[in-house]
Amino acid sequence: MDRMLYIAMNGAKQNMLAQTANTNNLANVSTTGFRADFAGFRSMPVFGLGHPTRAYAMAERPGIDLNPGGLNTTGNPLDIAVDGDGYIAVQAKDGSEAFTRAGNLRLTSTGLLINASGVPVMGDAGPISLPPANAVEIAKDGTVSIIPQGQPATDIQVVGRIKLVNPPASEIYKGNDGLLRLKSGEIPVANANVNLVSGALEMSNVNIAEALVNMINSAREFELHVKLMKTADEHAEREMQFVRLG
Amino acid sequence: MAQALWVGKTGLEAQQNRLSVISNNLANASTTGFKRDRILFEDLLYQNVKQAGGQTSQDTELPSGLSLGTGVQTVATQKLHQQGNVLQTQNPYDIAIQGFGFFQVMHPNGSISYSRNGEFQINGQGQIVTSSGYPVQPAITVPPNAMSVSIGKDGTVSITLPGQPELNQIGQIQLATFQNPSGLTPVGENLFLESAASGAPQIGVPGTNGLGTLHQGSLEGSNVNVVEELVSMIETQRAYEMNSKAIATMDQMLQYLNNNT
């Protein structure tokens, strides 16, 4: 059997994986704070006797797109977005600390501030916990102040500060739960220069035009690989015709 | 795989950006002192397959080369600082600038910001502040027993106190101009910050040295030309459709190649 068939099959299979990554980006075009994934291909030549004339392809996710998404002003005081560079530190479901750009916060019955993924926002020492309050306000530097329940509107108390971080872009990767972490595994320190905007949400940074063109491109490449597989099949049939007796 | 797909993609992105700028202009068509943006495009680098002027034989050379373009990119959004319409409001703290110059406002981050929005108010301590509460620079405080406030064309702020017919001058509003006002960084809230591109501010008395004059009781409206924005929107939509047609055509060509050879 001509080995061209296996290379074409490998191309088609890796192409389908890249299509999956691309469709994931498209599906998350309205998700708050979503960072688009890049799908890359790497060439894997086969080394054996003679020259490495066969090269397989491998699809991988080399990184994520850290460009800012659009800003949607909602007017909701608990919606926060990072103005410029920076991230909001959260506590992931497994207890480790991660960071994200999604700031669609709400209060739970126990006083935790959680975002839409259900992860609580970190303060200076652990997740921020608020006493029962009539109104909550989040300032530009992350300071959370409340009007406690049962107090007049002039009694504003500062109850904590959201931890905001700004690690270098080259160290960031996206974990399996969609939260961002550092490749070295260390926890980033709080950065006082990160500013928040209250009443706004950062939308997904998926570039729709690019995602659709990627889809068209991948679809045509897939057709090309399938065509190669058909060609390999025809070659094999011709070979059989030569050696068929009678 | 096919260059035309990626070139078409840059066209789609550029038109999307243009529509963002147009819709921002339209959203701010009633914002006092708003200056409209204009998006600027430029073509991306060309891939030189054959250099123009290259030798084809001993004595002849190519009259034009083979350069393939790679698309369009958005290079800048330029704010146009034409004068907006002046509206009469009869409100004593509304000031319109007729001509060049910006009001100076103390931004909460400690630096001076600049604005054309003259909708001022008095805060609890009597200071003249913007609608967000940022004080005008140089700070002017109106005493609580002032009966009327008048602001002259040269920026002098005078009040009348009860029992005294003469006007008491309590301060003067000064304007700042820049070498390149389009280079100011807009930070929202109708405010601009100085940048390396705008040059240093030249502070002066209104009416002198080419600075504009102040008119109390009027406001400068937005300088957005709604008709122009709507026509640009039509052009943007059609250009977007044309770019997506180019992508669809390339797609069909590849489909034909895959299915018919």
Short mmCIF file of N, CA, C and O in Angstrom, two decimals, chain A residues 92-208:
data_model
loop_
_atom_site.label_atom_id
_atom_site.label_comp_id
_atom_site.label_asym_id
_atom_site.label_seq_id
_atom_site.Cartn_x
_atom_site.Cartn_y
_atom_site.Cartn_z
N ALA A 92 -9.77 29.10 41.38
CA ALA A 92 -10.37 28.07 40.52
C ALA A 92 -11.07 27.02 41.37
O ALA A 92 -10.89 26.95 42.58
N LYS A 93 -11.88 26.17 40.68
CA LYS A 93 -12.67 25.19 41.41
C LYS A 93 -11.80 24.19 42.15
O LYS A 93 -12.24 23.60 43.14
N ASP A 94 -10.55 23.97 41.72
CA ASP A 94 -9.69 23.02 42.41
C ASP A 94 -8.90 23.68 43.53
O ASP A 94 -8.01 23.07 44.11
N GLY A 95 -9.19 24.95 43.80
CA GLY A 95 -8.56 25.63 44.93
C GLY A 95 -7.33 26.45 44.56
O GLY A 95 -6.86 27.26 45.36
N SER A 96 -6.78 26.26 43.35
CA SER A 96 -5.58 27.01 42.99
C SER A 96 -5.99 28.41 42.53
O SER A 96 -7.14 28.66 42.22
N GLU A 97 -5.00 29.31 42.48
CA GLU A 97 -5.32 30.67 42.07
C GLU A 97 -5.04 30.82 40.58
O GLU A 97 -3.99 30.40 40.08
N ALA A 98 -5.97 31.42 39.87
CA ALA A 98 -5.79 31.66 38.44
C ALA A 98 -6.24 33.09 38.16
O ALA A 98 -6.57 33.82 39.10
N PHE A 99 -6.27 33.51 36.91
CA PHE A 99 -6.76 34.83 36.61
C PHE A 99 -7.55 34.81 35.32
O PHE A 99 -7.45 33.88 34.52
N THR A 100 -8.35 35.85 35.13
CA THR A 100 -9.27 35.88 34.00
C THR A 100 -9.59 37.33 33.67
O THR A 100 -9.22 38.25 34.40
N ARG A 101 -10.29 37.55 32.53
CA ARG A 101 -10.75 38.88 32.19
C ARG A 101 -12.27 39.01 32.36
O ARG A 101 -12.81 40.07 32.17
N ALA A 102 -12.92 37.88 32.71
CA ALA A 102 -14.38 37.91 32.78
C ALA A 102 -14.82 38.54 34.09
O ALA A 102 -14.55 37.99 35.17
N GLY A 103 -15.49 39.70 34.02
CA GLY A 103 -15.86 40.42 35.25
C GLY A 103 -17.34 40.52 35.48
O GLY A 103 -17.80 41.48 36.09
N ASN A 104 -18.13 39.54 35.00
CA ASN A 104 -19.58 39.62 35.23
C ASN A 104 -19.88 39.02 36.59
O ASN A 104 -20.25 37.87 36.72
N LEU A 105 -19.70 39.86 37.66
CA LEU A 105 -19.78 39.38 39.04
C LEU A 105 -21.20 39.40 39.57
O LEU A 105 -22.01 40.22 39.15
N ARG A 106 -21.47 38.50 40.50
CA ARG A 106 -22.71 38.58 41.26
C ARG A 106 -22.42 38.09 42.66
O ARG A 106 -21.44 37.41 42.90
N LEU A 107 -23.32 38.46 43.60
CA LEU A 107 -23.16 38.08 45.01
C LEU A 107 -23.88 36.78 45.28
O LEU A 107 -25.01 36.61 44.85
N THR A 108 -23.22 35.86 46.01
CA THR A 108 -23.94 34.66 46.43
C THR A 108 -24.59 34.92 47.79
O THR A 108 -24.37 35.95 48.40
N SER A 109 -25.36 33.94 48.24
CA SER A 109 -26.05 34.12 49.53
C SER A 109 -25.05 34.15 50.68
O SER A 109 -25.32 34.70 51.73
N THR A 110 -23.85 33.58 50.49
CA THR A 110 -22.85 33.57 51.57
C THR A 110 -21.94 34.79 51.49
O THR A 110 -20.99 34.91 52.26
N GLY A 111 -22.18 35.69 50.55
CA GLY A 111 -21.40 36.92 50.50
C GLY A 111 -20.16 36.85 49.63
O GLY A 111 -19.35 37.78 49.63
N LEU A 112 -19.99 35.77 48.85
CA LEU A 112 -18.84 35.70 47.95
C LEU A 112 -19.17 36.42 46.65
O LEU A 112 -20.31 36.40 46.20
N LEU A 113 -18.15 37.03 46.04
CA LEU A 113 -18.33 37.63 44.72
C LEU A 113 -17.88 36.60 43.69
O LEU A 113 -16.69 36.31 43.61
N ILE A 114 -18.81 36.05 42.91
CA ILE A 114 -18.40 35.06 41.91
C ILE A 114 -18.72 35.58 40.52
O ILE A 114 -19.62 36.41 40.35
N ASN A 115 -17.96 35.11 39.51
CA ASN A 115 -18.27 35.53 38.15
C ASN A 115 -19.14 34.46 37.49
O ASN A 115 -19.56 33.50 38.12
N ALA A 116 -19.41 34.63 36.21
CA ALA A 116 -20.40 33.76 35.56
C ALA A 116 -19.96 32.31 35.54
O ALA A 116 -20.78 31.40 35.48
N SER A 117 -18.64 32.05 35.61
CA SER A 117 -18.17 30.65 35.62
C SER A 117 -18.29 30.04 37.01
O SER A 117 -17.97 28.87 37.19
N GLY A 118 -18.68 30.84 37.99
CA GLY A 118 -18.87 30.32 39.33
C GLY A 118 -17.62 30.35 40.19
O GLY A 118 -17.58 29.75 41.25
N VAL A 119 -16.57 31.06 39.74
CA VAL A 119 -15.34 31.10 40.54
C VAL A 119 -15.30 32.41 41.33
O VAL A 119 -15.59 33.47 40.79
N PRO A 120 -14.93 32.36 42.63
CA PRO A 120 -14.91 33.57 43.44
C PRO A 120 -13.68 34.43 43.15
O PRO A 120 -12.61 33.93 42.82
N VAL A 121 -13.87 35.75 43.29
CA VAL A 121 -12.79 36.70 43.03
C VAL A 121 -11.88 36.76 44.25
O VAL A 121 -12.34 36.73 45.38
N MET A 122 -10.55 36.83 44.01
CA MET A 122 -9.60 36.86 45.13
C MET A 122 -9.42 38.28 45.65
O MET A 122 -9.38 39.23 44.89
N GLY A 123 -9.31 38.39 46.95
CA GLY A 123 -8.95 39.68 47.56
C GLY A 123 -7.49 39.60 47.98
O GLY A 123 -6.72 38.80 47.46
N ASP A 124 -7.11 40.43 48.96
CA ASP A 124 -5.71 40.40 49.38
C ASP A 124 -5.35 39.10 50.07
O ASP A 124 -4.21 38.65 50.01
N ALA A 125 -6.31 38.51 50.79
CA ALA A 125 -6.03 37.26 51.51
C ALA A 125 -7.17 36.30 51.30
O ALA A 125 -8.06 36.22 52.14
N GLY A 126 -7.20 35.61 50.20
CA GLY A 126 -8.29 34.67 49.98
C GLY A 126 -9.46 35.34 49.27
O GLY A 126 -9.46 36.53 49.02
N PRO A 127 -10.51 34.53 48.96
CA PRO A 127 -11.65 35.10 48.24
C PRO A 127 -12.33 36.20 49.06
O PRO A 127 -12.41 36.13 50.27
N ILE A 128 -12.82 37.22 48.35
CA ILE A 128 -13.48 38.35 49.02
C ILE A 128 -14.82 37.90 49.56
O ILE A 128 -15.60 37.26 48.85
N SER A 129 -15.09 38.22 50.81
CA SER A 129 -16.36 37.85 51.40
C SER A 129 -17.01 39.11 51.92
O SER A 129 -16.40 39.88 52.66
N LEU A 130 -18.26 39.37 51.51
CA LEU A 130 -18.92 40.61 51.90
C LEU A 130 -20.00 40.34 52.93
O LEU A 130 -20.73 39.36 52.82
N PRO A 131 -20.13 41.24 53.93
CA PRO A 131 -21.28 41.14 54.85
C PRO A 131 -22.56 41.54 54.10
O PRO A 131 -22.47 42.13 53.02
N PRO A 132 -23.75 41.24 54.64
CA PRO A 132 -24.99 41.60 53.94
C PRO A 132 -25.03 43.10 53.67
O PRO A 132 -24.74 43.91 54.54
N ALA A 133 -25.34 43.47 52.45
CA ALA A 133 -25.24 44.87 52.04
C ALA A 133 -26.42 45.29 51.20
O ALA A 133 -27.03 44.47 50.52
N ASN A 134 -26.73 46.61 51.27
CA ASN A 134 -27.78 47.16 50.41
C ASN A 134 -27.24 47.47 49.03
O ASN A 134 -27.90 47.29 48.03
N ALA A 135 -26.01 48.00 48.99
CA ALA A 135 -25.43 48.37 47.70
C ALA A 135 -23.94 48.05 47.72
O ALA A 135 -23.30 48.21 48.76
N VAL A 136 -23.40 47.62 46.60
CA VAL A 136 -21.98 47.31 46.48
C VAL A 136 -21.40 48.18 45.38
O VAL A 136 -22.02 48.33 44.32
N GLU A 137 -20.22 48.76 45.63
CA GLU A 137 -19.59 49.55 44.57
C GLU A 137 -18.14 49.15 44.45
O GLU A 137 -17.46 48.94 45.45
N ILE A 138 -17.66 49.03 43.22
CA ILE A 138 -16.27 48.62 42.99
C ILE A 138 -15.56 49.79 42.32
O ILE A 138 -16.00 50.29 41.30
N ALA A 139 -14.48 50.26 42.93
CA ALA A 139 -13.77 51.44 42.43
C ALA A 139 -12.77 51.06 41.36
O ALA A 139 -12.56 49.88 41.06
N LYS A 140 -12.12 52.09 40.78
CA LYS A 140 -11.18 51.87 39.68
C LYS A 140 -10.00 50.99 40.05
O LYS A 140 -9.44 50.30 39.21
N ASP A 141 -9.55 51.08 41.33
CA ASP A 141 -8.37 50.30 41.71
C ASP A 141 -8.77 48.96 42.31
O ASP A 141 -7.92 48.26 42.84
N GLY A 142 -10.04 48.60 42.24
CA GLY A 142 -10.48 47.31 42.75
C GLY A 142 -11.03 47.35 44.16
O GLY A 142 -11.43 46.32 44.69
N THR A 143 -11.02 48.52 44.81
CA THR A 143 -11.55 48.60 46.18
C THR A 143 -13.05 48.37 46.18
O THR A 143 -13.79 48.99 45.42
N VAL A 144 -13.50 47.45 47.04
CA VAL A 144 -14.92 47.12 47.13
C VAL A 144 -15.47 47.83 48.35
O VAL A 144 -14.98 47.65 49.46
N SER A 145 -16.50 48.69 48.14
CA SER A 145 -17.13 49.35 49.28
C SER A 145 -18.62 49.03 49.27
O SER A 145 -19.21 48.84 48.20
N ILE A 146 -19.20 48.95 50.45
CA ILE A 146 -20.62 48.58 50.54
C ILE A 146 -21.36 49.55 51.45
O ILE A 146 -20.75 50.26 52.25
N ILE A 147 -22.67 49.60 51.28
CA ILE A 147 -23.54 50.22 52.27
C ILE A 147 -24.18 49.06 53.03
O ILE A 147 -25.00 48.33 52.47
N PRO A 148 -23.76 48.84 54.30
CA PRO A 148 -24.25 47.64 55.01
C PRO A 148 -25.76 47.68 55.18
O PRO A 148 -26.38 48.75 55.20
N GLN A 149 -26.34 46.49 55.26
CA GLN A 149 -27.79 46.40 55.40
C GLN A 149 -28.22 47.02 56.71
O GLN A 149 -27.64 46.77 57.74
N GLY A 150 -29.24 47.86 56.65
CA GLY A 150 -29.75 48.48 57.88
C GLY A 150 -29.07 49.79 58.21
O GLY A 150 -29.41 50.43 59.19
N GLN A 151 -28.09 50.24 57.44
CA GLN A 151 -27.43 51.51 57.71
C GLN A 151 -27.90 52.56 56.71
O GLN A 151 -28.33 52.22 55.62
N PRO A 152 -27.80 53.85 57.08
CA PRO A 152 -28.22 54.89 56.13
C PRO A 152 -27.27 54.97 54.95
O PRO A 152 -26.17 54.46 55.00
N ALA A 153 -27.72 55.68 53.89
CA ALA A 153 -26.96 55.69 52.64
C ALA A 153 -25.64 56.43 52.75
O ALA A 153 -24.81 56.35 51.87
N THR A 154 -25.40 57.19 53.84
CA THR A 154 -24.13 57.91 53.95
C THR A 154 -23.03 57.06 54.57
O THR A 154 -21.89 57.44 54.60
N ASP A 155 -23.40 55.87 55.09
CA ASP A 155 -22.42 55.03 55.78
C ASP A 155 -21.81 54.05 54.79
O ASP A 155 -22.34 52.97 54.56
N ILE A 156 -20.68 54.43 54.16
CA ILE A 156 -20.05 53.58 53.15
C ILE A 156 -18.82 52.95 53.78
O ILE A 156 -17.95 53.66 54.30
N GLN A 157 -18.74 51.62 53.76
CA GLN A 157 -17.58 50.93 54.36
C GLN A 157 -16.74 50.27 53.26
O GLN A 157 -17.28 49.65 52.36
N VAL A 158 -15.43 50.37 53.43
CA VAL A 158 -14.54 49.65 52.51
C VAL A 158 -14.32 48.26 53.08
O VAL A 158 -13.92 48.12 54.23
N VAL A 159 -14.62 47.23 52.30
CA VAL A 159 -14.52 45.87 52.86
C VAL A 159 -13.41 45.06 52.23
O VAL A 159 -13.19 43.93 52.61
N GLY A 160 -12.72 45.55 51.24
CA GLY A 160 -11.65 44.74 50.67
C GLY A 160 -11.22 45.32 49.34
O GLY A 160 -11.73 46.33 48.88
N ARG A 161 -10.27 44.65 48.71
CA ARG A 161 -9.76 45.09 47.43
C ARG A 161 -9.57 43.87 46.53
O ARG A 161 -8.97 42.88 46.95
N ILE A 162 -10.06 43.96 45.31
CA ILE A 162 -9.92 42.84 44.38
C ILE A 162 -8.46 42.75 43.96
O ILE A 162 -7.83 43.77 43.67
N LYS A 163 -7.91 41.51 43.92
CA LYS A 163 -6.51 41.36 43.52
C LYS A 163 -6.44 41.44 42.00
O LYS A 163 -7.07 40.65 41.29
N LEU A 164 -5.66 42.43 41.52
CA LEU A 164 -5.49 42.60 40.08
C LEU A 164 -4.04 42.31 39.75
O LEU A 164 -3.15 42.77 40.46
N VAL A 165 -3.80 41.54 38.69
CA VAL A 165 -2.43 41.13 38.36
C VAL A 165 -2.13 41.51 36.92
O VAL A 165 -3.04 41.72 36.11
N ASN A 166 -0.86 41.59 36.59
CA ASN A 166 -0.47 41.90 35.21
C ASN A 166 0.84 41.19 34.87
O ASN A 166 1.88 41.82 34.74
N PRO A 167 0.81 39.84 34.74
CA PRO A 167 2.05 39.13 34.41
C PRO A 167 2.39 39.32 32.94
O PRO A 167 1.53 39.69 32.14
N PRO A 168 3.64 39.07 32.53
CA PRO A 168 4.02 39.23 31.12
C PRO A 168 3.28 38.24 30.23
O PRO A 168 3.02 37.10 30.62
N ALA A 169 2.95 38.67 29.02
CA ALA A 169 2.08 37.89 28.12
C ALA A 169 2.70 36.56 27.74
O ALA A 169 2.01 35.57 27.49
N SER A 170 4.05 36.50 27.67
CA SER A 170 4.69 35.28 27.20
C SER A 170 4.56 34.14 28.21
O SER A 170 4.79 32.99 27.88
N GLU A 171 4.20 34.46 29.45
CA GLU A 171 4.15 33.41 30.48
C GLU A 171 2.76 32.83 30.67
O GLU A 171 2.57 31.96 31.52
N ILE A 172 1.77 33.32 29.92
CA ILE A 172 0.38 32.96 30.21
C ILE A 172 -0.07 31.80 29.33
O ILE A 172 0.22 31.77 28.14
N TYR A 173 -0.80 30.85 29.92
CA TYR A 173 -1.45 29.83 29.10
C TYR A 173 -2.85 29.63 29.64
O TYR A 173 -3.15 29.98 30.79
N LYS A 174 -3.72 29.03 28.81
CA LYS A 174 -5.10 28.82 29.25
C LYS A 174 -5.25 27.39 29.71
O LYS A 174 -4.91 26.46 28.97
N GLY A 175 -5.72 27.17 30.94
CA GLY A 175 -5.89 25.82 31.44
C GLY A 175 -7.16 25.17 30.90
O GLY A 175 -7.92 25.78 30.14
N ASN A 176 -7.42 23.95 31.32
CA ASN A 176 -8.56 23.22 30.79
C ASN A 176 -9.89 23.75 31.29
O ASN A 176 -10.94 23.45 30.73
N ASP A 177 -9.85 24.56 32.39
CA ASP A 177 -11.11 25.10 32.89
C ASP A 177 -11.39 26.48 32.31
O ASP A 177 -12.28 27.18 32.73
N GLY A 178 -10.58 26.90 31.32
CA GLY A 178 -10.80 28.20 30.69
C GLY A 178 -10.16 29.36 31.44
O GLY A 178 -10.21 30.49 30.98
N LEU A 179 -9.53 29.11 32.60
CA LEU A 179 -8.89 30.19 33.36
C LEU A 179 -7.41 30.27 32.95
O LEU A 179 -6.81 29.28 32.53
N LEU A 180 -6.85 31.48 33.11
CA LEU A 180 -5.46 31.66 32.69
C LEU A 180 -4.53 31.43 33.86
O LEU A 180 -4.84 31.79 35.01
N ARG A 181 -3.36 30.85 33.57
CA ARG A 181 -2.36 30.63 34.61
C ARG A 181 -0.98 30.93 34.03
O ARG A 181 -0.83 31.13 32.83
N LEU A 182 0.04 30.94 34.91
CA LEU A 182 1.40 31.14 34.44
C LEU A 182 2.03 29.80 34.13
O LEU A 182 1.80 28.81 34.83
N LYS A 183 2.87 29.76 33.07
CA LYS A 183 3.49 28.49 32.67
C LYS A 183 4.41 27.96 33.76
O LYS A 183 4.55 26.75 33.92
N SER A 184 5.04 28.85 34.54
CA SER A 184 5.97 28.39 35.56
C SER A 184 5.24 27.84 36.76
O SER A 184 5.85 27.22 37.61
N GLY A 185 3.94 28.09 36.86
CA GLY A 185 3.17 27.57 37.99
C GLY A 185 3.11 28.50 39.18
O GLY A 185 2.38 28.25 40.14
N GLU A 186 3.88 29.61 39.15
CA GLU A 186 3.86 30.48 40.32
C GLU A 186 2.64 31.40 40.27
O GLU A 186 2.04 31.61 39.22
N ILE A 187 2.30 31.96 41.45
CA ILE A 187 1.13 32.84 41.54
C ILE A 187 1.61 34.28 41.28
O ILE A 187 2.55 34.74 41.91
N PRO A 188 0.97 35.01 40.36
CA PRO A 188 1.43 36.38 40.10
C PRO A 188 1.08 37.29 41.29
O PRO A 188 0.09 37.09 41.98
N VAL A 189 1.92 38.34 41.48
CA VAL A 189 1.70 39.26 42.60
C VAL A 189 0.73 40.35 42.16
O VAL A 189 0.58 40.62 40.97
N ALA A 190 0.10 40.98 43.13
CA ALA A 190 -0.87 42.04 42.84
C ALA A 190 -0.14 43.24 42.24
O ALA A 190 0.96 43.58 42.64
N ASN A 191 -0.79 43.88 41.27
CA ASN A 191 -0.18 45.01 40.58
C ASN A 191 -1.08 46.22 40.78
O ASN A 191 -2.26 46.17 40.48
N ALA A 192 -0.52 47.31 41.32
CA ALA A 192 -1.35 48.47 41.65
C ALA A 192 -1.66 49.33 40.43
O ALA A 192 -2.43 50.27 40.52
N ASN A 193 -1.06 49.04 39.26
CA ASN A 193 -1.27 49.90 38.11
C ASN A 193 -2.42 49.45 37.23
O ASN A 193 -2.69 50.07 36.21
N VAL A 194 -3.08 48.34 37.59
CA VAL A 194 -4.19 47.85 36.76
C VAL A 194 -5.46 48.59 37.15
O VAL A 194 -5.78 48.72 38.32
N ASN A 195 -6.17 49.11 36.15
CA ASN A 195 -7.40 49.87 36.42
C ASN A 195 -8.62 49.10 35.98
O ASN A 195 -8.59 48.39 34.97
N LEU A 196 -9.71 49.24 36.73
CA LEU A 196 -10.97 48.60 36.36
C LEU A 196 -11.93 49.64 35.85
O LEU A 196 -11.83 50.82 36.17
N VAL A 197 -12.90 49.21 35.06
CA VAL A 197 -14.02 50.06 34.67
C VAL A 197 -15.27 49.39 35.24
O VAL A 197 -15.51 48.22 34.98
N SER A 198 -16.02 50.14 36.04
CA SER A 198 -17.21 49.55 36.64
C SER A 198 -18.40 49.80 35.72
O SER A 198 -18.49 50.84 35.08
N GLY A 199 -19.30 48.83 35.62
CA GLY A 199 -20.48 49.03 34.78
C GLY A 199 -20.24 48.64 33.34
O GLY A 199 -21.02 48.98 32.46
N ALA A 200 -19.15 47.91 33.05
CA ALA A 200 -18.87 47.50 31.68
C ALA A 200 -18.35 46.07 31.70
O ALA A 200 -17.80 45.62 32.70
N LEU A 201 -18.53 45.36 30.59
CA LEU A 201 -18.02 44.01 30.46
C LEU A 201 -17.13 43.92 29.23
O LEU A 201 -17.44 44.55 28.22
N GLU A 202 -16.07 43.10 29.32
CA GLU A 202 -15.24 42.91 28.14
C GLU A 202 -15.74 41.70 27.37
O GLU A 202 -15.86 40.61 27.92
N MET A 203 -16.05 41.89 26.10
CA MET A 203 -16.58 40.79 25.31
C MET A 203 -15.43 39.92 24.79
O MET A 203 -14.27 40.22 24.96
N SER A 204 -15.81 38.85 24.12
CA SER A 204 -14.84 37.91 23.57
C SER A 204 -13.96 38.60 22.52
O SER A 204 -14.40 39.51 21.84
N ASN A 205 -12.70 38.17 22.42
CA ASN A 205 -11.82 38.80 21.44
C ASN A 205 -11.68 37.97 20.16
O ASN A 205 -10.72 38.11 19.42
N VAL A 206 -12.68 37.11 19.89
CA VAL A 206 -12.64 36.30 18.68
C VAL A 206 -12.85 37.21 17.47
O VAL A 206 -13.79 38.00 17.44
N ASN A 207 -11.99 37.10 16.48
CA ASN A 207 -12.10 37.88 15.26
C ASN A 207 -12.97 37.08 14.29
O ASN A 207 -12.54 36.08 13.73
N ILE A 208 -14.22 37.52 14.14
CA ILE A 208 -15.19 36.70 13.39
C ILE A 208 -14.78 36.51 11.94
O ILE A 208 -14.88 35.41 11.38
#
